[in-house]
Amino acid sequence: MQTVDILREASNRIFENVKNLAGTEHAAGDFGIGAGGDISRNIDIVAEKTVLDYLKEINFECIVLGEECGRVELSDNPKGFIIMDAIDGSANAVRGIPFFCSSLAFATENKLSSITDGVITNLANGEMYWASKNKGSFFNDQQIRVRSNDPIYKIVGVNISGASDNLVKRVLPIFEKHEHLRHFGANALEMAFFARGLLDIFIDLREKIRIQDIAAGYLIVREAGGLLLDSDLNPLDADLSYDTRISFIAASNQKILDEIMSLIDQ
Ligand code: IPD
Ligand code: CA
């Protein structure tokens, strides 16, 4: 079985196990602070356990870096890392807002740039986005690319949850200039939407996002032809540490990147 098929099967199992849980009181059960620094909710724990159980069942020799469970070594001779955010958009999932997903990636080294496979599953409906290095990105069975032509409505994604005063001031000109801003509350699924051409640019400059939230999106965006940059406009890369927090810009082409960057107060 190819690694990407293992990630896809793990995601399908998450979908089956959480699809009736979102929005229920049971979903919110508090399991204390997880490895990523947020409260682990019951729905997060159920989803992570699903993946861990499956990887053990098939004897997949790896180290899991989970947002809640932390580093779990499933072998003395690992092939690489599974980077797992079993529920991205946990607040949406707990509240029952149908915009949350799972994000699973496989990396051979301790670097984002060594990711070879990524899968993001929309857990509101089971739709799947997936990619393997140099093989393109897919939405269910259809290959996807970022948007290449000028859209009727330019859709600009900006994550400003919990942003500092200073950042809000810097990005304010984008809010003034653009009529169709979007912020849905699950970075991984927003990256998948971007890769499918539904958003023209997606930016998160808060220096807050964890590797788990963007690992699968990293590959899916790149394989769909998107520009993926850090806040200095260099190609995005980072180590897989739990302390790492990043900013990123996913742009469908240089023109929109230049336009949006010209609006941001440096
Ligand atoms: C969160 C989502 C959200 C972003 C937060 C993340 P989580 O992930 O990606 O869009 O604004 O910074 O923590 O906690 O639901 O896995
Ligand atoms: Ca999460």
mmCIF file of C-alpha atoms and ligand atoms in Angstrom:
data_model
loop_
_atom_site.group_PDB
_atom_site.id
_atom_site.type_symbol
_atom_site.label_atom_id
_atom_site.label_comp_id
_atom_site.label_asym_id
_atom_site.label_seq_id
_atom_site.Cartn_x
_atom_site.Cartn_y
_atom_site.Cartn_z
ATOM 1 C CA MET A 1 0.000 0.000 0.000
ATOM 2 C CA GLN A 2 1.340 3.457 -0.936
ATOM 3 C CA THR A 3 1.842 5.911 1.935
ATOM 4 C CA VAL A 4 -0.793 8.263 0.534
ATOM 5 C CA ASP A 5 -3.329 5.405 0.540
ATOM 6 C CA ILE A 6 -2.531 4.752 4.195
ATOM 7 C CA LEU A 7 -3.202 8.416 4.989
ATOM 8 C CA ARG A 8 -6.414 8.297 2.947
ATOM 9 C CA GLU A 9 -7.646 5.198 4.745
ATOM 10 C CA ALA A 10 -6.799 6.747 8.136
ATOM 11 C CA SER A 11 -8.771 9.874 7.129
ATOM 12 C CA ASN A 12 -11.763 7.808 6.017
ATOM 13 C CA ARG A 13 -11.756 6.104 9.389
ATOM 14 C CA ILE A 14 -11.678 9.489 11.177
ATOM 15 C CA PHE A 15 -14.669 10.610 9.101
ATOM 16 C CA GLU A 16 -16.634 7.482 10.030
ATOM 17 C CA ASN A 17 -15.808 7.866 13.725
ATOM 18 C CA VAL A 18 -16.568 11.578 14.129
ATOM 19 C CA LYS A 19 -19.352 12.259 11.643
ATOM 20 C CA ASN A 20 -22.101 11.934 14.260
ATOM 21 C CA LEU A 21 -20.088 13.613 17.009
ATOM 22 C CA ALA A 22 -19.633 17.195 15.730
ATOM 23 C CA GLY A 23 -21.819 19.739 17.473
ATOM 24 C CA THR A 24 -22.804 17.359 20.304
ATOM 25 C CA GLU A 25 -22.083 17.946 23.975
ATOM 26 C CA HIS A 26 -19.976 14.793 23.943
ATOM 27 C CA ALA A 27 -17.625 16.315 21.312
ATOM 28 C CA ALA A 28 -16.523 19.034 23.730
ATOM 29 C CA GLY A 29 -15.333 16.831 26.642
ATOM 30 C CA ASP A 30 -12.148 18.415 28.085
ATOM 31 C CA PHE A 31 -8.990 16.243 28.158
ATOM 32 C CA GLY A 32 -6.603 18.962 29.349
ATOM 33 C CA ILE A 33 -3.867 20.710 27.385
ATOM 34 C CA GLY A 34 -2.516 18.746 24.412
ATOM 35 C CA ALA A 35 1.017 18.762 22.984
ATOM 36 C CA GLY A 36 0.135 21.644 20.634
ATOM 37 C CA GLY A 37 -0.818 23.879 23.580
ATOM 38 C CA ASP A 38 -4.638 23.993 23.206
ATOM 39 C CA ILE A 39 -7.289 22.102 25.178
ATOM 40 C CA SER A 40 -7.813 18.627 23.700
ATOM 41 C CA ARG A 41 -11.516 18.018 23.147
ATOM 42 C CA ASN A 42 -13.113 14.595 23.083
ATOM 43 C CA ILE A 43 -13.597 14.828 19.308
ATOM 44 C CA ASP A 44 -9.824 15.499 18.922
ATOM 45 C CA ILE A 45 -9.001 12.485 21.062
ATOM 46 C CA VAL A 46 -11.422 10.160 19.234
ATOM 47 C CA ALA A 47 -9.967 11.242 15.882
ATOM 48 C CA GLU A 48 -6.318 10.847 16.946
ATOM 49 C CA LYS A 49 -6.981 7.439 18.501
ATOM 50 C CA THR A 50 -8.542 6.323 15.224
ATOM 51 C CA VAL A 51 -5.308 7.099 13.373
ATOM 52 C CA LEU A 52 -3.009 5.645 16.029
ATOM 53 C CA ASP A 53 -5.066 2.428 16.206
ATOM 54 C CA TYR A 54 -4.989 2.066 12.418
ATOM 55 C CA LEU A 55 -1.229 2.676 12.130
ATOM 56 C CA LYS A 56 -0.628 0.074 14.842
ATOM 57 C CA GLU A 57 -3.042 -2.358 13.149
ATOM 58 C CA ILE A 58 -1.076 -2.212 9.879
ATOM 59 C CA ASN A 59 2.283 -2.032 11.648
ATOM 60 C CA PHE A 60 3.307 1.201 9.936
ATOM 61 C CA GLU A 61 6.819 1.925 11.167
ATOM 62 C CA CYS A 62 6.883 5.636 11.926
ATOM 63 C CA ILE A 63 7.006 8.381 14.526
ATOM 64 C CA VAL A 64 3.683 10.176 14.939
ATOM 65 C CA LEU A 65 3.743 13.909 15.728
ATOM 66 C CA GLY A 66 0.166 14.535 16.827
ATOM 67 C CA GLU A 67 -1.321 17.857 17.848
ATOM 68 C CA GLU A 68 -2.815 16.342 21.003
ATOM 69 C CA CYS A 69 -0.814 13.160 21.696
ATOM 70 C CA GLY A 70 2.638 14.629 20.979
ATOM 71 C CA ARG A 71 5.465 12.425 19.739
ATOM 72 C CA VAL A 72 4.543 8.734 19.645
ATOM 73 C CA GLU A 73 7.204 6.314 18.420
ATOM 74 C CA LEU A 74 5.515 3.353 16.758
ATOM 75 C CA SER A 75 8.797 1.702 15.770
ATOM 76 C CA ASP A 76 12.494 1.526 16.638
ATOM 77 C CA ASN A 77 13.180 1.667 12.933
ATOM 78 C CA PRO A 78 10.866 4.423 11.638
ATOM 79 C CA LYS A 79 10.525 5.241 7.930
ATOM 80 C CA GLY A 80 9.618 8.841 8.791
ATOM 81 C CA PHE A 81 7.063 11.052 10.513
ATOM 82 C CA ILE A 82 3.286 11.143 10.361
ATOM 83 C CA ILE A 83 2.320 14.768 11.095
ATOM 84 C CA MET A 84 -1.208 14.648 12.404
ATOM 85 C CA ASP A 85 -3.843 17.256 13.109
ATOM 86 C CA ALA A 86 -6.692 14.782 13.396
ATOM 87 C CA ILE A 87 -9.204 17.641 13.752
ATOM 88 C CA ASP A 88 -8.273 21.031 12.347
ATOM 89 C CA GLY A 89 -10.975 23.559 13.147
ATOM 90 C CA SER A 90 -11.790 21.994 16.526
ATOM 91 C CA ALA A 91 -13.853 25.017 17.621
ATOM 92 C CA ASN A 92 -16.040 24.656 14.516
ATOM 93 C CA ALA A 93 -16.336 20.900 15.129
ATOM 94 C CA VAL A 94 -17.373 21.391 18.747
ATOM 95 C CA ARG A 95 -19.900 24.099 17.852
ATOM 96 C CA GLY A 96 -21.235 22.081 14.899
ATOM 97 C CA ILE A 97 -20.155 24.578 12.230
ATOM 98 C CA PRO A 98 -19.604 22.339 9.187
ATOM 99 C CA PHE A 99 -16.082 23.504 8.387
ATOM 100 C CA PHE A 100 -13.449 21.257 9.946
ATOM 101 C CA CYS A 101 -11.119 18.614 8.611
ATOM 102 C CA SER A 102 -8.361 16.131 9.290
ATOM 103 C CA SER A 103 -4.824 16.848 8.138
ATOM 104 C CA LEU A 104 -2.325 14.004 7.809
ATOM 105 C CA ALA A 105 1.113 14.213 6.208
ATOM 106 C CA PHE A 106 4.164 11.997 5.887
ATOM 107 C CA ALA A 107 7.693 13.452 6.030
ATOM 108 C CA THR A 108 10.958 11.580 5.651
ATOM 109 C CA GLU A 109 13.011 14.136 7.626
ATOM 110 C CA ASN A 110 12.472 16.745 10.320
ATOM 111 C CA LYS A 111 11.461 19.375 7.725
ATOM 112 C CA LEU A 112 8.291 20.538 5.999
ATOM 113 C CA SER A 113 10.177 20.351 2.697
ATOM 114 C CA SER A 114 10.641 16.596 3.156
ATOM 115 C CA ILE A 115 6.883 15.942 3.111
ATOM 116 C CA THR A 116 6.102 13.349 0.443
ATOM 117 C CA ASP A 117 2.369 12.804 1.007
ATOM 118 C CA GLY A 118 -0.529 14.806 2.403
ATOM 119 C CA VAL A 119 -4.259 14.256 2.853
ATOM 120 C CA ILE A 120 -6.892 16.728 4.051
ATOM 121 C CA THR A 121 -10.411 15.407 4.507
ATOM 122 C CA ASN A 122 -13.388 17.699 4.908
ATOM 123 C CA LEU A 123 -15.057 16.023 7.874
ATOM 124 C CA ALA A 124 -18.372 17.771 7.246
ATOM 125 C CA ASN A 125 -18.893 15.718 4.075
ATOM 126 C CA GLY A 126 -15.991 13.269 3.574
ATOM 127 C CA GLU A 127 -14.526 15.081 0.540
ATOM 128 C CA MET A 128 -10.814 14.418 0.255
ATOM 129 C CA TYR A 129 -7.835 16.457 -0.954
ATOM 130 C CA TRP A 130 -4.565 14.613 -1.393
ATOM 131 C CA ALA A 131 -1.127 14.832 -2.955
ATOM 132 C CA SER A 132 2.126 12.941 -3.331
ATOM 133 C CA LYS A 133 5.360 14.700 -4.174
ATOM 134 C CA ASN A 134 5.777 15.314 -7.935
ATOM 135 C CA LYS A 135 2.474 13.578 -8.696
ATOM 136 C CA GLY A 136 0.026 16.473 -8.447
ATOM 137 C CA SER A 137 -2.865 17.316 -6.136
ATOM 138 C CA PHE A 138 -6.297 15.769 -6.227
ATOM 139 C CA PHE A 139 -9.797 16.533 -4.982
ATOM 140 C CA ASN A 140 -11.466 13.147 -4.652
ATOM 141 C CA ASP A 141 -10.353 11.635 -8.010
ATOM 142 C CA GLN A 142 -9.956 14.823 -9.957
ATOM 143 C CA GLN A 143 -6.613 16.616 -10.366
ATOM 144 C CA ILE A 144 -6.679 20.198 -9.082
ATOM 145 C CA ARG A 145 -4.695 23.356 -9.788
ATOM 146 C CA VAL A 146 -4.758 26.750 -8.173
ATOM 147 C CA ARG A 147 -6.748 29.355 -10.127
ATOM 148 C CA SER A 148 -4.851 30.557 -13.181
ATOM 149 C CA ASN A 149 -7.257 33.063 -14.740
ATOM 150 C CA ASP A 150 -8.858 36.179 -13.285
ATOM 151 C CA PRO A 151 -11.953 35.182 -11.317
ATOM 152 C CA ILE A 152 -15.324 36.969 -11.398
ATOM 153 C CA TYR A 153 -15.027 37.585 -7.677
ATOM 154 C CA LYS A 154 -11.572 37.774 -6.161
ATOM 155 C CA ILE A 155 -11.704 35.825 -2.891
ATOM 156 C CA VAL A 156 -9.043 36.744 -0.351
ATOM 157 C CA GLY A 157 -8.537 34.517 2.695
ATOM 158 C CA VAL A 158 -6.998 36.166 5.750
ATOM 159 C CA ASN A 159 -6.653 34.481 9.117
ATOM 160 C CA ILE A 160 -6.775 37.190 11.778
ATOM 161 C CA SER A 161 -8.045 35.164 14.743
ATOM 162 C CA GLY A 162 -6.254 36.434 17.813
ATOM 163 C CA ALA A 163 -4.047 38.737 15.698
ATOM 164 C CA SER A 164 -2.096 41.486 17.447
ATOM 165 C CA ASP A 165 -3.141 45.154 17.119
ATOM 166 C CA ASN A 166 -0.056 45.718 15.056
ATOM 167 C CA LEU A 167 -0.904 42.968 12.550
ATOM 168 C CA VAL A 168 -4.517 44.111 12.272
ATOM 169 C CA LYS A 169 -3.250 47.613 11.435
ATOM 170 C CA ARG A 170 -0.824 46.247 8.850
ATOM 171 C CA VAL A 171 -3.463 44.225 6.994
ATOM 172 C CA LEU A 172 -6.247 46.818 7.278
ATOM 173 C CA PRO A 173 -5.671 48.131 3.733
ATOM 174 C CA ILE A 174 -6.535 44.634 2.430
ATOM 175 C CA PHE A 175 -9.862 44.828 4.282
ATOM 176 C CA GLU A 176 -10.538 48.254 2.811
ATOM 177 C CA LYS A 177 -9.625 47.316 -0.750
ATOM 178 C CA HIS A 178 -11.198 43.849 -0.980
ATOM 179 C CA GLU A 179 -14.930 43.129 -0.821
ATOM 180 C CA HIS A 180 -14.740 39.340 -0.513
ATOM 181 C CA LEU A 181 -12.587 38.487 2.485
ATOM 182 C CA ARG A 182 -12.946 35.016 3.973
ATOM 183 C CA HIS A 183 -11.842 33.361 7.222
ATOM 184 C CA PHE A 184 -13.534 30.014 7.835
ATOM 185 C CA GLY A 185 -11.674 28.706 10.905
ATOM 186 C CA ALA A 186 -9.691 25.655 9.767
ATOM 187 C CA ASN A 187 -6.386 26.574 8.140
ATOM 188 C CA ALA A 188 -5.820 23.161 6.570
ATOM 189 C CA LEU A 189 -9.194 23.145 4.807
ATOM 190 C CA GLU A 190 -8.695 26.751 3.725
ATOM 191 C CA MET A 191 -5.382 25.709 2.121
ATOM 192 C CA ALA A 192 -7.208 22.840 0.379
ATOM 193 C CA PHE A 193 -9.889 25.235 -0.921
ATOM 194 C CA PHE A 194 -7.108 27.512 -2.144
ATOM 195 C CA ALA A 195 -5.385 24.602 -3.934
ATOM 196 C CA ARG A 196 -8.679 23.795 -5.654
ATOM 197 C CA GLY A 197 -8.945 27.361 -6.960
ATOM 198 C CA LEU A 198 -11.781 28.466 -4.665
ATOM 199 C CA LEU A 199 -9.679 31.171 -2.983
ATOM 200 C CA ASP A 200 -7.142 33.295 -4.869
ATOM 201 C CA ILE A 201 -4.816 33.919 -1.959
ATOM 202 C CA PHE A 202 -4.740 32.833 1.675
ATOM 203 C CA ILE A 203 -2.556 34.555 4.225
ATOM 204 C CA ASP A 204 -1.824 33.884 7.866
ATOM 205 C CA LEU A 205 0.790 36.300 9.216
ATOM 206 C CA ARG A 206 0.077 35.781 12.935
ATOM 207 C CA GLU A 207 3.253 33.725 13.653
ATOM 208 C CA LYS A 208 0.896 31.332 15.476
ATOM 209 C CA ILE A 209 0.118 28.430 13.225
ATOM 210 C CA ARG A 210 1.539 25.018 14.163
ATOM 211 C CA ILE A 211 3.232 22.596 11.797
ATOM 212 C CA GLN A 212 0.405 20.079 12.335
ATOM 213 C CA ASP A 213 -2.147 22.564 10.973
ATOM 214 C CA ILE A 214 -0.362 23.150 7.676
ATOM 215 C CA ALA A 215 1.766 20.056 6.926
ATOM 216 C CA ALA A 216 -0.650 18.338 4.516
ATOM 217 C CA GLY A 217 -1.689 21.700 3.054
ATOM 218 C CA TYR A 218 1.967 22.480 2.395
ATOM 219 C CA LEU A 219 2.225 19.665 -0.164
ATOM 220 C CA ILE A 220 -1.307 19.971 -1.562
ATOM 221 C CA VAL A 221 -0.801 23.695 -2.278
ATOM 222 C CA ARG A 222 2.613 23.176 -3.861
ATOM 223 C CA GLU A 223 1.531 20.221 -5.979
ATOM 224 C CA ALA A 224 -1.442 22.289 -7.185
ATOM 225 C CA GLY A 225 0.988 24.928 -8.470
ATOM 226 C CA GLY A 226 0.538 27.491 -5.679
ATOM 227 C CA LEU A 227 3.236 29.810 -4.410
ATOM 228 C CA LEU A 228 3.837 29.063 -0.739
ATOM 229 C CA LEU A 229 6.009 31.607 1.022
ATOM 230 C CA ASP A 230 7.045 32.709 4.478
ATOM 231 C CA SER A 231 6.576 36.280 5.706
ATOM 232 C CA ASP A 232 9.898 37.310 4.081
ATOM 233 C CA LEU A 233 8.567 35.958 0.776
ATOM 234 C CA ASN A 234 11.043 33.069 0.762
ATOM 235 C CA PRO A 235 9.843 29.530 -0.028
ATOM 236 C CA LEU A 236 8.159 28.237 3.118
ATOM 237 C CA ASP A 237 10.082 25.681 5.151
ATOM 238 C CA ALA A 238 10.396 24.920 8.858
ATOM 239 C CA ASP A 239 11.361 22.118 11.183
ATOM 240 C CA LEU A 240 8.683 19.873 12.662
ATOM 241 C CA SER A 241 9.238 20.941 16.255
ATOM 242 C CA TYR A 242 6.326 21.553 18.643
ATOM 243 C CA ASP A 243 7.729 25.000 19.408
ATOM 244 C CA THR A 244 7.723 26.094 15.782
ATOM 245 C CA ARG A 245 5.070 28.669 14.921
ATOM 246 C CA ILE A 246 4.928 30.161 11.469
ATOM 247 C CA SER A 247 3.372 32.677 9.120
ATOM 248 C CA PHE A 248 2.662 31.896 5.493
ATOM 249 C CA ILE A 249 1.195 33.208 2.267
ATOM 250 C CA ALA A 250 -0.362 30.905 -0.326
ATOM 251 C CA ALA A 251 -0.860 32.782 -3.602
ATOM 252 C CA SER A 252 -2.158 31.483 -6.909
ATOM 253 C CA ASN A 253 0.210 33.653 -8.946
ATOM 254 C CA GLN A 254 2.778 36.441 -8.710
ATOM 255 C CA LYS A 255 0.275 39.110 -9.737
ATOM 256 C CA ILE A 256 -2.073 38.627 -6.793
ATOM 257 C CA LEU A 257 0.875 38.130 -4.460
ATOM 258 C CA ASP A 258 2.350 41.491 -5.521
ATOM 259 C CA GLU A 259 -1.025 43.192 -5.262
ATOM 260 C CA ILE A 260 -1.747 41.957 -1.736
ATOM 261 C CA MET A 261 1.807 42.530 -0.514
ATOM 262 C CA SER A 262 1.704 46.093 -1.815
ATOM 263 C CA LEU A 263 -1.280 46.677 0.489
ATOM 264 C CA ILE A 264 0.388 45.324 3.606
ATOM 265 C CA ASP A 265 2.193 47.897 5.652
ATOM 266 C CA GLN A 266 5.703 46.433 6.015
HETATM 267 C C1 IPD B 1 -6.798 26.042 14.401
HETATM 268 C C2 IPD B 1 -7.353 26.378 13.023
HETATM 269 C C3 IPD B 1 -7.687 27.842 12.934
HETATM 270 C C4 IPD B 1 -6.476 28.712 13.294
HETATM 271 C C5 IPD B 1 -5.897 28.338 14.643
HETATM 272 C C6 IPD B 1 -5.580 26.859 14.687
HETATM 273 P P1 IPD B 1 -7.081 23.661 15.556
HETATM 274 O O1 IPD B 1 -6.429 24.693 14.464
HETATM 275 O O2 IPD B 1 -6.463 26.013 11.995
HETATM 276 O O3 IPD B 1 -8.092 28.186 11.621
HETATM 277 O O4 IPD B 1 -6.908 30.052 13.361
HETATM 278 O O5 IPD B 1 -4.720 29.093 14.865
HETATM 279 O O6 IPD B 1 -5.113 26.561 15.985
HETATM 280 O O7 IPD B 1 -6.689 24.175 16.907
HETATM 281 O O8 IPD B 1 -8.538 23.689 15.356
HETATM 282 O O9 IPD B 1 -6.431 22.385 15.185
HETATM 283 CA CA CA B 2 -6.460 20.310 16.015
#
